[in-house]
C-alpha cells in the first residue's frame, strides 16, 4: 500500500514529489511503484511541487525573509529554478522587496546601524536593497 504510506508521509509534512519518491524507495518500494504512488498523489492533489513552492515562499516572506533566503530554501528542497523564481515573485504580492525589508525591521523593533544591516543580511535581503533602505554600512 504505497499510496497509504505516501499519504501518511504527506500528512506529517509537505514534501516535494522527488522527496516523496525517494522516501518511498528508502522504505523498500520499487522505484516504479513509488513513481506510480507519487503520480496518484499528484492526481489526488496530495502533493504538488508548485503549491509547496508557493506556500513555503509566502510563509517565509511573512516571517520576514528576503528573496535570497527564500530562493535558497526552495532550491535546497530540489525545486526547479523556474518554480523557485515564480514562487519568490508571487511571495512579493506585487510589492517591492524594499517594503518587505522595511517590515522586517519594524517587526524587529527597528534596529539601526550595523545591527539593522546584519538583521536584513541574515534574513536574505540583497545588499542593494539593504543599502537603499539604510544607506552605506558604517
PDB file of C-alpha atoms in Angstrom:
ATOM      1  CA  UNK A   1       0.000   0.000   0.000  1.00  0.00           C
ATOM      2  CA  UNK A   2       2.496   2.662  -1.074  1.00  0.00           C
ATOM      3  CA  UNK A   3      -0.317   5.180  -1.561  1.00  0.00           C
ATOM      4  CA  UNK A   4      -1.295   4.815   2.116  1.00  0.00           C
ATOM      5  CA  UNK A   5       2.319   5.219   3.200  1.00  0.00           C
ATOM      6  CA  UNK A   6       2.704   8.276   0.955  1.00  0.00           C
ATOM      7  CA  UNK A   7      -0.483   9.825   2.325  1.00  0.00           C
ATOM      8  CA  UNK A   8       0.761   9.365   5.898  1.00  0.00           C
ATOM      9  CA  UNK A   9       4.093  10.978   4.999  1.00  0.00           C
ATOM     10  CA  UNK A  10       2.325  13.929   3.409  1.00  0.00           C
ATOM     11  CA  UNK A  11       0.005  14.293   6.402  1.00  0.00           C
ATOM     12  CA  UNK A  12       3.074  14.964   8.569  1.00  0.00           C
ATOM     13  CA  UNK A  13       4.802  17.453   6.280  1.00  0.00           C
ATOM     14  CA  UNK A  14       4.627  18.878   2.786  1.00  0.00           C
ATOM     15  CA  UNK A  15       7.170  17.158   0.570  1.00  0.00           C
ATOM     16  CA  UNK A  16       8.343  17.640  -2.970  1.00  0.00           C
ATOM     17  CA  UNK A  17       7.402  14.930  -5.411  1.00  0.00           C
ATOM     18  CA  UNK A  18      11.043  13.851  -5.657  1.00  0.00           C
ATOM     19  CA  UNK A  19      11.428  13.671  -1.880  1.00  0.00           C
ATOM     20  CA  UNK A  20       8.249  11.627  -1.576  1.00  0.00           C
ATOM     21  CA  UNK A  21       9.508   9.250  -4.250  1.00  0.00           C
ATOM     22  CA  UNK A  22      12.904   8.899  -2.545  1.00  0.00           C
ATOM     23  CA  UNK A  23      11.330   8.241   0.837  1.00  0.00           C
ATOM     24  CA  UNK A  24       9.089   5.538  -0.586  1.00  0.00           C
ATOM     25  CA  UNK A  25      12.081   3.873  -2.239  1.00  0.00           C
ATOM     26  CA  UNK A  26      14.033   4.100   1.022  1.00  0.00           C
ATOM     27  CA  UNK A  27      11.125   2.276   2.694  1.00  0.00           C
ATOM     28  CA  UNK A  28      11.658  -0.623   0.308  1.00  0.00           C
ATOM     29  CA  UNK A  29       9.251   0.116  -2.535  1.00  0.00           C
ATOM     30  CA  UNK A  30      10.479  -0.394  -6.087  1.00  0.00           C
ATOM     31  CA  UNK A  31      11.168   2.873  -7.961  1.00  0.00           C
ATOM     32  CA  UNK A  32       8.346   2.195 -10.451  1.00  0.00           C
ATOM     33  CA  UNK A  33       5.891   1.518  -7.632  1.00  0.00           C
ATOM     34  CA  UNK A  34       6.989   4.682  -5.846  1.00  0.00           C
ATOM     35  CA  UNK A  35       6.615   6.679  -9.077  1.00  0.00           C
ATOM     36  CA  UNK A  36       3.056   5.399  -9.533  1.00  0.00           C
ATOM     37  CA  UNK A  37       2.206   6.327  -5.947  1.00  0.00           C
ATOM     38  CA  UNK A  38       3.611   9.841  -6.445  1.00  0.00           C
ATOM     39  CA  UNK A  39       1.651  10.214  -9.683  1.00  0.00           C
ATOM     40  CA  UNK A  40      -1.543   9.152  -7.935  1.00  0.00           C
ATOM     41  CA  UNK A  41      -0.857  11.537  -5.039  1.00  0.00           C
ATOM     42  CA  UNK A  42      -0.413  14.344  -7.585  1.00  0.00           C
ATOM     43  CA  UNK A  43      -3.705  13.401  -9.283  1.00  0.00           C
ATOM     44  CA  UNK A  44      -5.493  13.427  -5.924  1.00  0.00           C
ATOM     45  CA  UNK A  45      -3.982  16.794  -5.007  1.00  0.00           C
ATOM     46  CA  UNK A  46      -1.988  15.397  -2.085  1.00  0.00           C
ATOM     47  CA  UNK A  47       1.346  16.567  -3.465  1.00  0.00           C
ATOM     48  CA  UNK A  48       2.271  19.478  -5.715  1.00  0.00           C
ATOM     49  CA  UNK A  49       5.703  20.985  -6.161  1.00  0.00           C
ATOM     50  CA  UNK A  50       4.106  24.220  -7.350  1.00  0.00           C
ATOM     51  CA  UNK A  51       1.828  24.517  -4.316  1.00  0.00           C
ATOM     52  CA  UNK A  52       4.689  23.618  -1.973  1.00  0.00           C
ATOM     53  CA  UNK A  53       6.923  26.301  -3.514  1.00  0.00           C
ATOM     54  CA  UNK A  54       4.239  28.998  -3.374  1.00  0.00           C
ATOM     55  CA  UNK A  55       3.150  28.155   0.176  1.00  0.00           C
ATOM     56  CA  UNK A  56       6.705  27.907   1.502  1.00  0.00           C
ATOM     57  CA  UNK A  57       7.740  31.178  -0.159  1.00  0.00           C
ATOM     58  CA  UNK A  58       4.729  33.000   1.321  1.00  0.00           C
ATOM     59  CA  UNK A  59       5.345  31.596   4.803  1.00  0.00           C
ATOM     60  CA  UNK A  60       8.993  32.614   4.741  1.00  0.00           C
ATOM     61  CA  UNK A  61       8.123  36.067   3.376  1.00  0.00           C
ATOM     62  CA  UNK A  62       5.573  36.616   6.149  1.00  0.00           C
ATOM     63  CA  UNK A  63       8.222  35.599   8.700  1.00  0.00           C
ATOM     64  CA  UNK A  64      10.468  38.379   7.412  1.00  0.00           C
ATOM     65  CA  UNK A  65      12.673  36.525   4.930  1.00  0.00           C
ATOM     66  CA  UNK A  66      14.093  38.207   1.863  1.00  0.00           C
ATOM     67  CA  UNK A  67      14.199  36.790  -1.629  1.00  0.00           C
ATOM     68  CA  UNK A  68      17.706  35.356  -1.316  1.00  0.00           C
ATOM     69  CA  UNK A  69      16.773  33.277   1.735  1.00  0.00           C
ATOM     70  CA  UNK A  70      13.541  32.112   0.112  1.00  0.00           C
ATOM     71  CA  UNK A  71      15.403  31.110  -3.051  1.00  0.00           C
ATOM     72  CA  UNK A  72      17.972  29.161  -1.041  1.00  0.00           C
ATOM     73  CA  UNK A  73      15.261  27.343   0.904  1.00  0.00           C
ATOM     74  CA  UNK A  74      13.337  26.336  -2.213  1.00  0.00           C
ATOM     75  CA  UNK A  75      16.468  25.298  -4.113  1.00  0.00           C
ATOM     76  CA  UNK A  76      17.531  23.264  -1.092  1.00  0.00           C
ATOM     77  CA  UNK A  77      14.301  21.313  -1.458  1.00  0.00           C
ATOM     78  CA  UNK A  78      15.308  20.435  -5.007  1.00  0.00           C
ATOM     79  CA  UNK A  79      12.638  22.504  -6.729  1.00  0.00           C
ATOM     80  CA  UNK A  80      13.234  23.567 -10.346  1.00  0.00           C
ATOM     81  CA  UNK A  81      14.642  27.046 -10.934  1.00  0.00           C
ATOM     82  CA  UNK A  82      11.567  28.246 -12.838  1.00  0.00           C
ATOM     83  CA  UNK A  83       9.339  27.255  -9.930  1.00  0.00           C
ATOM     84  CA  UNK A  84      11.661  28.947  -7.429  1.00  0.00           C
ATOM     85  CA  UNK A  85      11.617  32.177  -9.439  1.00  0.00           C
ATOM     86  CA  UNK A  86       7.827  32.146  -9.804  1.00  0.00           C
ATOM     87  CA  UNK A  87       7.270  31.436  -6.097  1.00  0.00           C
ATOM     88  CA  UNK A  88       9.617  34.210  -4.979  1.00  0.00           C
ATOM     89  CA  UNK A  89       7.901  36.661  -7.327  1.00  0.00           C
ATOM     90  CA  UNK A  90       4.446  35.614  -6.091  1.00  0.00           C
ATOM     91  CA  UNK A  91       5.546  35.986  -2.457  1.00  0.00           C
ATOM     92  CA  UNK A  92       6.191  39.682  -3.044  1.00  0.00           C
ATOM     93  CA  UNK A  93       2.445  40.126  -3.571  1.00  0.00           C
ATOM     94  CA  UNK A  94       3.072  42.978  -6.003  1.00  0.00           C
ATOM     95  CA  UNK A  95       5.145  44.989  -3.535  1.00  0.00           C
ATOM     96  CA  UNK A  96       8.806  45.898  -3.938  1.00  0.00           C
ATOM     97  CA  UNK A  97      11.352  43.937  -1.921  1.00  0.00           C
ATOM     98  CA  UNK A  98      12.314  47.087  -0.028  1.00  0.00           C
ATOM     99  CA  UNK A  99       8.823  47.259   1.503  1.00  0.00           C
ATOM    100  CA  UNK A 100       9.288  43.761   2.884  1.00  0.00           C
ATOM    101  CA  UNK A 101      12.718  44.718   4.240  1.00  0.00           C
ATOM    102  CA  UNK A 102      11.190  47.744   5.957  1.00  0.00           C
ATOM    103  CA  UNK A 103       8.538  45.495   7.556  1.00  0.00           C
ATOM    104  CA  UNK A 104      11.206  43.084   8.777  1.00  0.00           C
ATOM    105  CA  UNK A 105      12.984  45.962  10.513  1.00  0.00           C
ATOM    106  CA  UNK A 106       9.756  47.227  12.048  1.00  0.00           C
ATOM    107  CA  UNK A 107       8.920  43.778  13.434  1.00  0.00           C
ATOM    108  CA  UNK A 108      12.414  43.504  14.892  1.00  0.00           C
ATOM    109  CA  UNK A 109      11.995  46.719  16.880  1.00  0.00           C
ATOM    110  CA  UNK A 110      13.548  48.982  14.259  1.00  0.00           C
ATOM    111  CA  UNK A 111      17.233  48.364  14.942  1.00  0.00           C
ATOM    112  CA  UNK A 112      19.677  50.773  13.343  1.00  0.00           C
ATOM    113  CA  UNK A 113      23.219  50.849  12.035  1.00  0.00           C
ATOM    114  CA  UNK A 114      25.235  47.656  11.819  1.00  0.00           C
ATOM    115  CA  UNK A 115      22.579  45.703  13.708  1.00  0.00           C
ATOM    116  CA  UNK A 116      19.948  46.557  11.093  1.00  0.00           C
ATOM    117  CA  UNK A 117      22.369  45.653   8.286  1.00  0.00           C
ATOM    118  CA  UNK A 118      23.110  42.282   9.890  1.00  0.00           C
ATOM    119  CA  UNK A 119      19.455  41.530  10.503  1.00  0.00           C
ATOM    120  CA  UNK A 120      18.480  42.153   6.887  1.00  0.00           C
ATOM    121  CA  UNK A 121      21.513  40.331   5.511  1.00  0.00           C
ATOM    122  CA  UNK A 122      20.849  37.261   7.667  1.00  0.00           C
ATOM    123  CA  UNK A 123      17.220  37.285   6.591  1.00  0.00           C
ATOM    124  CA  UNK A 124      18.243  37.138   2.960  1.00  0.00           C
ATOM    125  CA  UNK A 125      17.744  40.641   1.623  1.00  0.00           C
ATOM    126  CA  UNK A 126      20.115  41.606  -1.182  1.00  0.00           C
ATOM    127  CA  UNK A 127      22.845  44.119  -0.412  1.00  0.00           C
ATOM    128  CA  UNK A 128      21.353  46.619  -2.877  1.00  0.00           C
ATOM    129  CA  UNK A 129      18.029  46.543  -1.012  1.00  0.00           C
ATOM    130  CA  UNK A 130      19.695  46.967   2.372  1.00  0.00           C
ATOM    131  CA  UNK A 131      21.834  49.805   1.075  1.00  0.00           C
ATOM    132  CA  UNK A 132      18.840  51.546  -0.473  1.00  0.00           C
ATOM    133  CA  UNK A 133      16.946  51.299   2.806  1.00  0.00           C
ATOM    134  CA  UNK A 134      19.752  52.011   5.290  1.00  0.00           C
ATOM    135  CA  UNK A 135      22.467  53.740   3.295  1.00  0.00           C
ATOM    136  CA  UNK A 136      26.105  52.754   3.222  1.00  0.00           C
ATOM    137  CA  UNK A 137      27.285  50.459   6.020  1.00  0.00           C
ATOM    138  CA  UNK A 138      29.280  52.010   8.840  1.00  0.00           C
TER     139      UNK A 138
END
